Amino acid sequence: MSPRRNRPRGGEKPADHAGGGRYGLERTEEWRGEEWVVRHLGGGGGAKHYRCPGCDQEIPPGVPHVVAWPREGDVDERRHWHKACWNARDRRSARLQRSRNAPRY
């Protein structure tokens, strides 16, 4: 009996040609009635701390995350999200209310 093949024959590539989860590539997604540019970032390039608008937690340097901004927006409108928070953005609002003593980043 010959061993079982786990890969497709002919060197076929996976169906992810559009760069859906690949780092550094931009794509456009619709959210709240406007188009957003979304870029997945790996953990190697960042040296800053960011505040995720989905969970209001800090994203430390070296953690892969997502950067999103409105297509018609300005550079100042970029937001850094955890990947899970971006995927759950309809359930996690960016309108969190902080307590009085919470730091604002």
C-alpha positions as a printed NumPy array, in Angstrom:
array([[  0.   ,   0.   ,   0.   ],
       [  1.344,   3.46 ,  -0.881],
       [  1.323,   6.365,   1.564],
       [ -1.586,   8.791,   1.457],
       [ -1.079,  12.158,  -0.254],
       [ -2.063,  15.188,   1.813],
       [ -1.232,  17.759,  -0.842],
       [ -3.039,  18.276,  -4.129],
       [ -1.152,  17.079,  -7.172],
       [  0.319,  19.433,  -9.714],
       [  1.662,  22.034,  -7.3  ],
       [ -1.649,  23.857,  -6.981],
       [ -1.614,  26.941,  -4.794],
       [ -4.13 ,  27.531,  -2.004],
       [ -7.17 ,  29.646,  -2.893],
       [ -5.863,  32.695,  -0.984],
       [ -4.539,  34.627,  -4.01 ],
       [ -6.096,  37.968,  -3.016],
       [ -3.827,  38.384,   0.004],
       [ -6.646,  38.066,   2.522],
       [ -4.538,  37.241,   5.541],
       [ -1.1  ,  38.001,   4.162],
       [  0.961,  40.631,   5.921],
       [  1.51 ,  44.047,   4.398],
       [ -1.055,  43.755,   1.618],
       [ -3.974,  46.17 ,   1.568],
       [ -7.531,  45.297,   0.762],
       [-10.84 ,  47.12 ,   0.929],
       [-13.733,  46.129,   3.197],
       [-17.099,  47.751,   3.764],
       [-18.112,  48.673,   7.31 ],
       [-20.789,  51.05 ,   8.581],
       [-21.663,  52.137,   5.064],
       [-18.186,  53.235,   3.986],
       [-15.166,  51.563,   2.466],
       [-12.18 ,  50.91 ,   4.713],
       [ -8.625,  50.111,   3.682],
       [ -7.323,  47.226,   5.785],
       [ -3.683,  46.191,   6.146],
       [ -2.464,  43.205,   8.162],
       [  0.831,  43.904,   9.928],
       [  3.237,  41.318,  11.239],
       [  4.866,  41.699,  14.595],
       [  8.341,  42.55 ,  13.334],
       [  7.995,  46.158,  12.265],
       [  6.354,  48.05 ,  15.1  ],
       [  8.134,  49.817,  17.921],
       [  5.15 ,  51.687,  19.371],
       [  2.275,  50.822,  21.661],
       [ -1.211,  51.239,  20.169],
       [ -4.659,  51.251,  21.759],
       [ -7.207,  48.936,  20.1  ],
       [-10.576,  50.722,  19.656],
       [-12.427,  47.393,  19.761],
       [-11.416,  46.292,  23.263],
       [ -9.635,  49.424,  24.556],
       [ -6.563,  47.32 ,  25.391],
       [ -2.975,  48.07 ,  24.473],
       [ -1.28 ,  46.416,  21.478],
       [  2.392,  46.085,  22.465],
       [  5.241,  46.154,  19.939],
       [  5.867,  42.841,  18.224],
       [  2.226,  41.69 ,  18.158],
       [  0.648,  41.111,  14.713],
       [ -2.423,  43.319,  14.244],
       [ -4.608,  45.127,  11.695],
       [ -4.469,  48.776,  10.617],
       [ -7.705,  50.158,   9.162],
       [ -8.76 ,  53.59 ,   7.932],
       [-11.601,  54.983,   5.809],
       [-10.738,  55.056,   2.086],
       [-11.774,  58.713,   1.871],
       [-10.207,  59.543,   5.219],
       [ -7.028,  61.214,   6.363],
       [ -3.872,  59.601,   7.741],
       [ -4.958,  60.694,  11.232],
       [ -7.971,  58.364,  11.006],
       [ -5.869,  55.171,  10.973],
       [ -6.652,  52.807,  13.823],
       [ -4.699,  49.777,  14.994],
       [ -6.918,  46.819,  15.934],
       [ -6.289,  43.341,  17.277],
       [ -7.148,  40.867,  14.525],
       [ -9.925,  39.302,  16.608],
       [-11.369,  42.719,  17.45 ],
       [-11.403,  43.761,  13.796],
       [-13.13 ,  40.521,  12.828],
       [-15.718,  41.106,  15.59 ],
       [-16.062,  44.862,  14.967],
       [-19.837,  44.663,  14.502],
       [-20.141,  43.228,  18.006],
       [-17.391,  45.411,  19.508],
       [-18.136,  49.069,  19.143],
       [-15.42 ,  51.71 ,  18.949],
       [-17.585,  53.874,  21.21 ],
       [-16.361,  52.537,  24.533],
       [-16.65 ,  54.8  ,  27.516],
       [-13.596,  54.988,  29.699],
       [-13.671,  55.675,  33.392],
       [-12.532,  59.07 ,  34.61 ],
       [ -9.043,  57.903,  35.555],
       [ -8.374,  55.759,  32.478],
       [ -5.394,  56.854,  30.374],
       [ -6.089,  58.203,  26.896],
       [ -3.674,  57.04 ,  24.226]])
